[in-house]
mmCIF file of C-alpha atoms in Angstrom:
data_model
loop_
_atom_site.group_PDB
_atom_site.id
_atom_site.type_symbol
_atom_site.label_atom_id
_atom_site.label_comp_id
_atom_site.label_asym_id
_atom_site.label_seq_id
_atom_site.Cartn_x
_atom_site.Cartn_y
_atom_site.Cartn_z
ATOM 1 C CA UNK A 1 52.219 -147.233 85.355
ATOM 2 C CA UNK A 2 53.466 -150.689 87.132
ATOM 3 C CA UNK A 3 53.431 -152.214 83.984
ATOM 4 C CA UNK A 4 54.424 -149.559 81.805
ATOM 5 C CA UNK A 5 58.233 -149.750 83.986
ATOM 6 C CA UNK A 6 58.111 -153.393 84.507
ATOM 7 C CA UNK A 7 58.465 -153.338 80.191
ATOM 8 C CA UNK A 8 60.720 -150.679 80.163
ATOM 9 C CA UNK A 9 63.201 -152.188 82.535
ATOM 10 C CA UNK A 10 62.890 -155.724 80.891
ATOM 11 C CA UNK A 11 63.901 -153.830 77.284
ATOM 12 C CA UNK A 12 66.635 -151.884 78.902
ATOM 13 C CA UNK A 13 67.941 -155.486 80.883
ATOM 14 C CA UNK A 14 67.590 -157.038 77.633
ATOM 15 C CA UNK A 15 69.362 -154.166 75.431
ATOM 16 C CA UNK A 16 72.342 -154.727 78.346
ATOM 17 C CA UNK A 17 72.742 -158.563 77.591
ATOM 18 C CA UNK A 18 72.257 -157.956 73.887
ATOM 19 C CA UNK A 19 75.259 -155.403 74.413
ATOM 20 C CA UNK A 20 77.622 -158.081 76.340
ATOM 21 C CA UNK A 21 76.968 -160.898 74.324
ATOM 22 C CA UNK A 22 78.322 -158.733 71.307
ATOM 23 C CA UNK A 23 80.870 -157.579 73.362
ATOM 24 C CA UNK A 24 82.322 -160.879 73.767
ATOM 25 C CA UNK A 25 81.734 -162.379 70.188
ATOM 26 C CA UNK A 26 84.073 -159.123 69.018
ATOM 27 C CA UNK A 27 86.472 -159.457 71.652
ATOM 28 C CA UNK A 28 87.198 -163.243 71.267
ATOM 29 C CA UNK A 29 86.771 -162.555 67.546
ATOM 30 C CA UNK A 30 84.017 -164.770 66.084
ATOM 31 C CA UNK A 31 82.671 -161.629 64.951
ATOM 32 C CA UNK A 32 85.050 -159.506 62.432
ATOM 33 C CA UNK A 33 85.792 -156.222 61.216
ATOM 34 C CA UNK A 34 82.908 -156.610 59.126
ATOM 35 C CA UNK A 35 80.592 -157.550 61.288
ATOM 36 C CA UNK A 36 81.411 -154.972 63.399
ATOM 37 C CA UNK A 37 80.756 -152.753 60.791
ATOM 38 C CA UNK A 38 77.272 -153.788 60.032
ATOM 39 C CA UNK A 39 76.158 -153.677 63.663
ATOM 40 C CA UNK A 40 77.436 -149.925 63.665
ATOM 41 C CA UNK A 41 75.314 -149.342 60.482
ATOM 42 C CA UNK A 42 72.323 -151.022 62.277
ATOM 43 C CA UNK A 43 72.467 -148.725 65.076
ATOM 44 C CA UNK A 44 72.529 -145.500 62.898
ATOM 45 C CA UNK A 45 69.990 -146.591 61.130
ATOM 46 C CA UNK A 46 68.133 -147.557 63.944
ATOM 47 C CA UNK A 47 68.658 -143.853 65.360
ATOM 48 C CA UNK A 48 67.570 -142.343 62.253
ATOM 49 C CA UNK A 49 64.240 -144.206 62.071
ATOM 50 C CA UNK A 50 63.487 -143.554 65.255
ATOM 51 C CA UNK A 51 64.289 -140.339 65.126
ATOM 52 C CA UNK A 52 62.134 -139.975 62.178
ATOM 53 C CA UNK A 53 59.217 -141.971 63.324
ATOM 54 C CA UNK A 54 58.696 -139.483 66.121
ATOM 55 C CA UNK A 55 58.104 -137.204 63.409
ATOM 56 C CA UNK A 56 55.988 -138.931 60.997
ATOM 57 C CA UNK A 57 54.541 -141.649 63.278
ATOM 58 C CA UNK A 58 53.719 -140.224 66.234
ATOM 59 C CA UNK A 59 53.056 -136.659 65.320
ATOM 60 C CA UNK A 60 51.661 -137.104 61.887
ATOM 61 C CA UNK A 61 53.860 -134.783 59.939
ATOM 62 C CA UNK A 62 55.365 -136.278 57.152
ATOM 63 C CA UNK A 63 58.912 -134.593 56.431
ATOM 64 C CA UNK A 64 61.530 -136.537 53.839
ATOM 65 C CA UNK A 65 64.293 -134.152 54.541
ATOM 66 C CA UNK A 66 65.671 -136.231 57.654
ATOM 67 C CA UNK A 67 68.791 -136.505 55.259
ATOM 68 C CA UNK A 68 69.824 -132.629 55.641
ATOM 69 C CA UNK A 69 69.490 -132.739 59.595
ATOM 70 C CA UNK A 70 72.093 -135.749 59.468
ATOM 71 C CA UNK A 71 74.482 -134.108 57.266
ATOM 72 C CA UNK A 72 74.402 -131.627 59.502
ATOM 73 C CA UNK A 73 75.775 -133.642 62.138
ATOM 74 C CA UNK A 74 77.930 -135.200 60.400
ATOM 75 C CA UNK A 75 79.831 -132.269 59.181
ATOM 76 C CA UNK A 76 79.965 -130.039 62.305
ATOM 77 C CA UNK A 77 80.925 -133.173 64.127
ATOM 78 C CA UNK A 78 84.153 -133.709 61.382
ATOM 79 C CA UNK A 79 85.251 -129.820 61.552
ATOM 80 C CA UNK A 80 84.854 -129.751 65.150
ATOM 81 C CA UNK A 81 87.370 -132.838 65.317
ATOM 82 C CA UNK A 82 89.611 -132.490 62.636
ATOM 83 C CA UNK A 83 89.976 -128.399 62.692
ATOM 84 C CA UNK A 84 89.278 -128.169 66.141
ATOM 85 C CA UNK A 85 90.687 -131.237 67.931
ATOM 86 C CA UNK A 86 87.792 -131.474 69.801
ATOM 87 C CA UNK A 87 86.749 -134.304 72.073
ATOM 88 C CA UNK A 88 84.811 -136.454 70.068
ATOM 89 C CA UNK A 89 81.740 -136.840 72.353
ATOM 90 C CA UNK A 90 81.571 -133.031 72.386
ATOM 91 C CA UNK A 91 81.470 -133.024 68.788
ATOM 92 C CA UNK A 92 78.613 -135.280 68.642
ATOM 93 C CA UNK A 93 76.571 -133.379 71.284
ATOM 94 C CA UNK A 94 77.243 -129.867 69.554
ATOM 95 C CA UNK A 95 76.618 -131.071 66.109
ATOM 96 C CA UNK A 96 73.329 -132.386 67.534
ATOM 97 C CA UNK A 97 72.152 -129.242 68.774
ATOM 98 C CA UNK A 98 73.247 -127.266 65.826
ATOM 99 C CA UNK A 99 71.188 -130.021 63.475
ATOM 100 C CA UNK A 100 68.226 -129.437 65.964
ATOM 101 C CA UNK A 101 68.553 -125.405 66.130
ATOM 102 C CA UNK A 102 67.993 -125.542 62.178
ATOM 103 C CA UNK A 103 65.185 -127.898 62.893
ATOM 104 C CA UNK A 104 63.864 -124.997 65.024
ATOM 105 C CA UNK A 105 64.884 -122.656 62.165
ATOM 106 C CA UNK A 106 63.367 -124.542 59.250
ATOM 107 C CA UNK A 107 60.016 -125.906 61.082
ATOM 108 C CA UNK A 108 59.060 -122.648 62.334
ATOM 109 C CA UNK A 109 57.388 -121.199 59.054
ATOM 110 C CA UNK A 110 57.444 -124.920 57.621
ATOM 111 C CA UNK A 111 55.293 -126.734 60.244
ATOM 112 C CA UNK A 112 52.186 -124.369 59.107
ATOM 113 C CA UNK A 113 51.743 -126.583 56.186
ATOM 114 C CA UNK A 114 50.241 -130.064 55.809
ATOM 115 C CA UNK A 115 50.937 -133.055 54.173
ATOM 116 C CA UNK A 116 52.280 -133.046 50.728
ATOM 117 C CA UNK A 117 53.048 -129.087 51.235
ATOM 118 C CA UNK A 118 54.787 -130.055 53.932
ATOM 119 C CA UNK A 119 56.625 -133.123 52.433
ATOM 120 C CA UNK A 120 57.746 -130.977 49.810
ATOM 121 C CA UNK A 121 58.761 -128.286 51.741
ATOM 122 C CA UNK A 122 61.052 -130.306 53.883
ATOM 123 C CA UNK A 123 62.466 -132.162 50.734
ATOM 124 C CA UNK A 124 63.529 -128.819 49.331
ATOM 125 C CA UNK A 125 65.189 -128.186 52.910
ATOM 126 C CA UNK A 126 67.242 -131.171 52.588
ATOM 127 C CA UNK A 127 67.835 -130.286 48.961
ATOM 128 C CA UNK A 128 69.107 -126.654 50.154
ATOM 129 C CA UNK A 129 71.942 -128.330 52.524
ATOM 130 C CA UNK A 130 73.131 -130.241 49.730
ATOM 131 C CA UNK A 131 73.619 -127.624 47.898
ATOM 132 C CA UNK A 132 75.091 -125.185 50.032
ATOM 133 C CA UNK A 133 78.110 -127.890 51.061
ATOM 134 C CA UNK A 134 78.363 -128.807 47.166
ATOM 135 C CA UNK A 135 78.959 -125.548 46.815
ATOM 136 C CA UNK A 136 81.127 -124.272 50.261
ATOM 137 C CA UNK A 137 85.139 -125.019 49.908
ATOM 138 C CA UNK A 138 85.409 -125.038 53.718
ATOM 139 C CA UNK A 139 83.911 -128.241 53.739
ATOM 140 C CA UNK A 140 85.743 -129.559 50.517
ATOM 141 C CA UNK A 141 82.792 -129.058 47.703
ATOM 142 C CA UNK A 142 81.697 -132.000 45.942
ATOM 143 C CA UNK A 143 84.677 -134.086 47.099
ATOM 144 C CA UNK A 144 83.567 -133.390 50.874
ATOM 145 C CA UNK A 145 86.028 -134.454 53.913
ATOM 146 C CA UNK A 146 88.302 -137.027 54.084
ATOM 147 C CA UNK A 147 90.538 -138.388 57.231
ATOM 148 C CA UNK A 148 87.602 -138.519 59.228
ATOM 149 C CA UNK A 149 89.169 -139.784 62.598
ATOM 150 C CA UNK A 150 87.746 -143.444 63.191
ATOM 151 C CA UNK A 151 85.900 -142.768 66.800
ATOM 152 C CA UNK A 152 82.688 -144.438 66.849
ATOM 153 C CA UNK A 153 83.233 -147.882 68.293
ATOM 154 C CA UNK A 154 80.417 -150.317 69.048
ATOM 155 C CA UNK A 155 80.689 -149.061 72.546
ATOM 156 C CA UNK A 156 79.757 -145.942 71.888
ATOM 157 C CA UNK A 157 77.133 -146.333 69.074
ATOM 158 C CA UNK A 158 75.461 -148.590 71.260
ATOM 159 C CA UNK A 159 74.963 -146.316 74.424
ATOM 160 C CA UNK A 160 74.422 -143.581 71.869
ATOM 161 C CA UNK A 161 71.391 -145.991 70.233
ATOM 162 C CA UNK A 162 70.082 -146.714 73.375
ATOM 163 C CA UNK A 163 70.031 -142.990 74.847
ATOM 164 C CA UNK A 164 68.172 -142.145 71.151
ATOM 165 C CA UNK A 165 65.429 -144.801 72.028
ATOM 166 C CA UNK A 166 64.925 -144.267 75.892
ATOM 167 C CA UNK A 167 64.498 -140.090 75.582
ATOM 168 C CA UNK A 168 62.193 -140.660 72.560
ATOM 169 C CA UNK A 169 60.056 -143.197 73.830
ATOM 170 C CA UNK A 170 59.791 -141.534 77.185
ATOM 171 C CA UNK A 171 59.451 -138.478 75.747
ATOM 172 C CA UNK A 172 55.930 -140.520 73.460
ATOM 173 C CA UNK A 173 54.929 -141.275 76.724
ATOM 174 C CA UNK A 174 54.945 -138.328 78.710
ATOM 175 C CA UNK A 175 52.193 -135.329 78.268
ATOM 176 C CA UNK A 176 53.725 -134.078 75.396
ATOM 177 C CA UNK A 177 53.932 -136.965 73.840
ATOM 178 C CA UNK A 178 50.333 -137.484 74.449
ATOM 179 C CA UNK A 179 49.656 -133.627 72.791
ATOM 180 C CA UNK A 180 51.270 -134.802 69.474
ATOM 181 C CA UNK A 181 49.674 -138.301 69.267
ATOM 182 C CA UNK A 182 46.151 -136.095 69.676
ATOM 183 C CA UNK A 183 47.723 -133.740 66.780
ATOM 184 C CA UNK A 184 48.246 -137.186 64.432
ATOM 185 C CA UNK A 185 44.640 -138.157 65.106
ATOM 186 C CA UNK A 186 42.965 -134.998 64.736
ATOM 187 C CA UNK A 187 44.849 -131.457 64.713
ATOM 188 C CA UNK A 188 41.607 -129.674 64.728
ATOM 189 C CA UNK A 189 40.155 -131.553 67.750
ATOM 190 C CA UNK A 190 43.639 -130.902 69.547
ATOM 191 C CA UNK A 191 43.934 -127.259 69.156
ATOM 192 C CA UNK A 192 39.841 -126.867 69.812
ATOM 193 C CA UNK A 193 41.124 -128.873 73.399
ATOM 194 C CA UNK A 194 43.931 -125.871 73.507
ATOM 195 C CA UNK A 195 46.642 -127.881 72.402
ATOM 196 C CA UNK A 196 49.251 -125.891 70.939
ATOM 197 C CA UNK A 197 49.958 -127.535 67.685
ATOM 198 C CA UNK A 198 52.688 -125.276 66.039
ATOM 199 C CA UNK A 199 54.813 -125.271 69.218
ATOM 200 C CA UNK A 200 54.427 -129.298 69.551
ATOM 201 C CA UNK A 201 55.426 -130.105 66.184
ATOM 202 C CA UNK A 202 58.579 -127.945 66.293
ATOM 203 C CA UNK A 203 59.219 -129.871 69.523
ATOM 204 C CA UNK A 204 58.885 -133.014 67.711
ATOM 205 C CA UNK A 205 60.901 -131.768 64.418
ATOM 206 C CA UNK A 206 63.832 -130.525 66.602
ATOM 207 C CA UNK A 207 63.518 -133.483 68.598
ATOM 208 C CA UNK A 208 64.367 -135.838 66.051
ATOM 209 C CA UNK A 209 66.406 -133.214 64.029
ATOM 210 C CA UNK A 210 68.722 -133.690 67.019
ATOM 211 C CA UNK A 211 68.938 -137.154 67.081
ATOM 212 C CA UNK A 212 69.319 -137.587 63.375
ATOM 213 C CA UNK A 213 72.398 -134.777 63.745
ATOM 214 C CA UNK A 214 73.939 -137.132 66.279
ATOM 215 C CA UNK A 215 73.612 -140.106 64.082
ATOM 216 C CA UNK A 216 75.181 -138.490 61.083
ATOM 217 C CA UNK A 217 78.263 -137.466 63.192
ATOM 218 C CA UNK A 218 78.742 -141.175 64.358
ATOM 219 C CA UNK A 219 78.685 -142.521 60.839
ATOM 220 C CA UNK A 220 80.891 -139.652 59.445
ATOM 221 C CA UNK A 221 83.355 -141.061 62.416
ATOM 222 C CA UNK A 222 82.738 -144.460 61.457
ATOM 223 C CA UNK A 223 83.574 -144.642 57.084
ATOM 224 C CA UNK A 224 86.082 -141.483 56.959
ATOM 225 C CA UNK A 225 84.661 -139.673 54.026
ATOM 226 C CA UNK A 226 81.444 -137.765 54.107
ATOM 227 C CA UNK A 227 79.969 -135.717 50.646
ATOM 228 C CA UNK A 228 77.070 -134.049 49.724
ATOM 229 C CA UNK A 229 75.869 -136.913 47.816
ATOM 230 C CA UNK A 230 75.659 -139.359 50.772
ATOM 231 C CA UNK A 231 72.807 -137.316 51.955
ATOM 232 C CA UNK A 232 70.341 -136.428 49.093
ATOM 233 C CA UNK A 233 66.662 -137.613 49.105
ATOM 234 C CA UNK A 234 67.176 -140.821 48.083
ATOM 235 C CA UNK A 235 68.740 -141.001 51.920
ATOM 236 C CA UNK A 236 65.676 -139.616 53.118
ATOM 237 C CA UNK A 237 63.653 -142.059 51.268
ATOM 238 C CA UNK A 238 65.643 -144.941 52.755
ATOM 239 C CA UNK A 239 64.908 -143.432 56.146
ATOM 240 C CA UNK A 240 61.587 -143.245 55.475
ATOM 241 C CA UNK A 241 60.961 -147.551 54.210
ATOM 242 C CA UNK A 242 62.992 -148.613 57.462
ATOM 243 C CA UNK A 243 59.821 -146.350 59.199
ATOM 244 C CA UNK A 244 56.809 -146.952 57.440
ATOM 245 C CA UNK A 245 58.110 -151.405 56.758
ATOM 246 C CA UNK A 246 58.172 -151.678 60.608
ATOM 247 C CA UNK A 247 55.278 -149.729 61.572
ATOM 248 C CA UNK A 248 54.239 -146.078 61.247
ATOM 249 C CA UNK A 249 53.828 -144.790 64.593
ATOM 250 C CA UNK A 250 55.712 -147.739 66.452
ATOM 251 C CA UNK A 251 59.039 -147.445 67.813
ATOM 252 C CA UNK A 252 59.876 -150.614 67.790
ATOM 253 C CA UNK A 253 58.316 -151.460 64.418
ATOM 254 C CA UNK A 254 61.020 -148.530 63.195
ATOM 255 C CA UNK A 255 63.604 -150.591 65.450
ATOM 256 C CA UNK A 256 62.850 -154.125 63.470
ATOM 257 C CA UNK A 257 62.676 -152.302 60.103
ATOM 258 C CA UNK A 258 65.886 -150.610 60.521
ATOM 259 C CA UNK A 259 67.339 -153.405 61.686
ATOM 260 C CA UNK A 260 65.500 -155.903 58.469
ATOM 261 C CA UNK A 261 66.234 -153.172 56.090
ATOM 262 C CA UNK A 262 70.344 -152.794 56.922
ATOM 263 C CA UNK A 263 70.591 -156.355 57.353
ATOM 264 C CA UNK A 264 69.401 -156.727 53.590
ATOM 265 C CA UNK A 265 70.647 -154.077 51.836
ATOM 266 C CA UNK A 266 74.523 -156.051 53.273
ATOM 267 C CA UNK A 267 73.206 -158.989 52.243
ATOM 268 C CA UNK A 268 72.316 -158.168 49.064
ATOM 269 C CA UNK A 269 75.753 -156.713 48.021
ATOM 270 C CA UNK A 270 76.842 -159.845 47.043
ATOM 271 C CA UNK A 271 74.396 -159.568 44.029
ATOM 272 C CA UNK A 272 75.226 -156.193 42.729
ATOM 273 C CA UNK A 273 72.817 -156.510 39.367
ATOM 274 C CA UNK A 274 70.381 -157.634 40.936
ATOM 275 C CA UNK A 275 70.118 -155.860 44.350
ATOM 276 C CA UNK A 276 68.236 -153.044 43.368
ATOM 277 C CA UNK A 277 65.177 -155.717 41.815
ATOM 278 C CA UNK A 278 65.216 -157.781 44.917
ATOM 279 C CA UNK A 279 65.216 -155.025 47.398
ATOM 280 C CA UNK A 280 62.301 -153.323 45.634
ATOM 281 C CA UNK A 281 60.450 -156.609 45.129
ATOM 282 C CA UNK A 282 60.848 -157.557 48.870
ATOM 283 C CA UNK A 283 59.188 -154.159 49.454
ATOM 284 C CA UNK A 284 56.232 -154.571 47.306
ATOM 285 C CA UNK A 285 55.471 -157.937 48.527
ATOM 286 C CA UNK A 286 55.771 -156.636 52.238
ATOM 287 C CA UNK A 287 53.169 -153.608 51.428
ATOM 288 C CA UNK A 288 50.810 -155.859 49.670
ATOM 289 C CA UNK A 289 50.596 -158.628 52.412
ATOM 290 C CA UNK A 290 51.714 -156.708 55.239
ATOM 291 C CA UNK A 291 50.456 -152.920 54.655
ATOM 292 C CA UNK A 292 50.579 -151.706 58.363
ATOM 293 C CA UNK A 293 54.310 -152.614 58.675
ATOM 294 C CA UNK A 294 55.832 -155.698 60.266
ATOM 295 C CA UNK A 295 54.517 -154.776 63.588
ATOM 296 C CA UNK A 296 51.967 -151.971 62.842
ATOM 297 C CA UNK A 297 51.235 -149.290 64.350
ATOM 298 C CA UNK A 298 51.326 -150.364 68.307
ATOM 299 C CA UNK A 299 54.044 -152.332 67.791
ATOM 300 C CA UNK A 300 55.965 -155.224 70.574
ATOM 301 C CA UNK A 301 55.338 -155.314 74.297
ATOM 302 C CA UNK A 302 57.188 -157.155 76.886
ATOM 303 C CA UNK A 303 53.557 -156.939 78.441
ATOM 304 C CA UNK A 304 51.892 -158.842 75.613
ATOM 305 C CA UNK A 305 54.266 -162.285 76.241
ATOM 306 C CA UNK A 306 52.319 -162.705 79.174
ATOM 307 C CA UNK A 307 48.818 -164.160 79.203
ATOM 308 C CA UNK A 308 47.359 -161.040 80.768
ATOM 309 C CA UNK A 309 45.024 -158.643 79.124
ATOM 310 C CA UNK A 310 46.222 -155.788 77.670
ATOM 311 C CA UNK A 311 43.998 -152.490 78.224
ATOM 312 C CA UNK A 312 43.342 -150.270 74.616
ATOM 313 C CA UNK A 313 45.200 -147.220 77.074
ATOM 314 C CA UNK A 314 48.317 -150.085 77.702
ATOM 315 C CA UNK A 315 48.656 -151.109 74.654
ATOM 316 C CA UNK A 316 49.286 -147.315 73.271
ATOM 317 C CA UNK A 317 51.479 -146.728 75.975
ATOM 318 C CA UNK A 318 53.438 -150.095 75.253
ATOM 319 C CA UNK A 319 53.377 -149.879 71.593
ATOM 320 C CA UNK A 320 56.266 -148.051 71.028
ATOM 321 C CA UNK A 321 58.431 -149.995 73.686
ATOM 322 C CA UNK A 322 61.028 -152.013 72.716
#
């Protein structure tokens, strides 16, 4: 236990320098607007994978509607602000909720399937959302909102990040985390050992459902617009890469592939013919050489730098630390 917070407090000590040093490169302005921009991006991705990862890689569900749960957010969050004039923080933490209510209401009857049943089920889910704003004036229809007030600063995406990554991984680590890591290895073993498997997979899906909620209302504060086409499956899809190219199961393996997967996407705009090629060949090559993910499935530890042994229990509980 020692080591386990000797790792967590290095990550968080780190995450705090990370923030300050970006602090100052915006402030003094050797970073831009741009810049800025992309580093926003990062972080939602980054909350959105691991978000998702709880759900796929630790619980060993696999849902590919993550997209509907962050449109969600993201359009509570704008009505609450622009009809509402509510604080903007408030916004976020209500549209979360409301995203993870639904993932209460949808995972409920959805969470009794398996696999591609499920997979399916949860892509219709995402598919029903889209729909139902395409379709709802309130929320503007196809065109969606516009005037989005600009609120979600660096600042606040990053506290908003690292709040996402703390309550998950804690939340991996505590007893409950435990029950759904023993419903991802065997879901027949855990409920023979009186596990509750429905109730700990809607804990999971809401879980993340909230998260992802929270990081759609930050990026629908952060680029103005929001429509039903910024969130169909191909969204979920992308979520999904960032999760399984850093490591299924690993929370910092979702960190690093959010972070690769942003990082080349921007890149890559330069090259608009060709972006769609390369990104899909940089995949490819990554699966065939590198199949578990860029860290796999147990991911960094602080712990591992040092020359000490690592126990098989440590290394689970310090896989998913970042």
């Amino acid at each position: 236990m020692k080591k386990i917070n000797k790792s967590f407090w290095i990550g968080i000590v780190l995450a705090i320098v990370l923030y300050v040093i970006i602090q100052v490169l915006l402030t003094t302005g050797i970073f831009d607007d741009v810049m800025e921009s992309t580093l926003i991006l990062i972080c939602i991705n980054v909350m959105l994978a691991v978000s998702l990862n709880l759900i796929n890689g630790i619980t060993g569900q696999f849902s590919i509607g993550h997209a509907g749960f962050m449109s969600i957010g993201a359009y509570v969050s704008s009505i609450l602000t622009l009809n509402f004039d509510m604080p903007f923080v408030l916004a976020l933490v209500i549209s979360g909720l409301v995203a993870a209510f639904f993932g209460v209401l949808i995972g409920i009857p959805t969470l009794r399937l398996n696999g591609d049943y499920l997979a399916i089920a949860t892509l219709g889910f995402g598919e029903i959302i889209r729909i139902v704003l395409l379709n709802t004036e309130y929320v503007g229809g196809a065109s969606g909102l516009s005037g989005i007030p600009n609120q979600t600063t660096w600042t606040i995406m990053f506290l908003f990040t690292l709040v996402t990554v703390v309550v998950i991984n804690n939340f991996i680590r505590s007893t409950h985390g435990r029950a759904c890591i023993a419903i991802r290895e065997n879901e027949i073993a855990a409920e023979a050992m009186g596990i509750n498997t429905t109730l700990y997979k809607v804990i999971a899906f809401s879980l993340g459902a909230l998260f992802a909620g929270i990081a759609g209302g930050l990026s629908a504060h952060k680029f103005y617009v929001i429509n039903p086409g910024s969130f169909n499956f191909l969204k979920s899809f992308e979520i999904l890469v960032m999760v399984v190219l850093g490591g299924l199961g690993s929370t910092s393996g979702a960190i690093v592939g959010a972070i690769v997967l942003t990082v080349l996407f921007t890149v890559l705009q330069e090259y608009p013919e060709l972006r769609m090629i390369i990104y899909s060949a940089i995949l490819i090559l990554m699966m065939i050489f590198r199949p578990k993910g860029l860290l796999g499935s147990t991911g960094f530890s602080f712990l591992k730098l040092s020359k000490k042994e690592v126990k098989p229990s440590d290394s689970i509980n310090s896989g998913s630390a970042s």
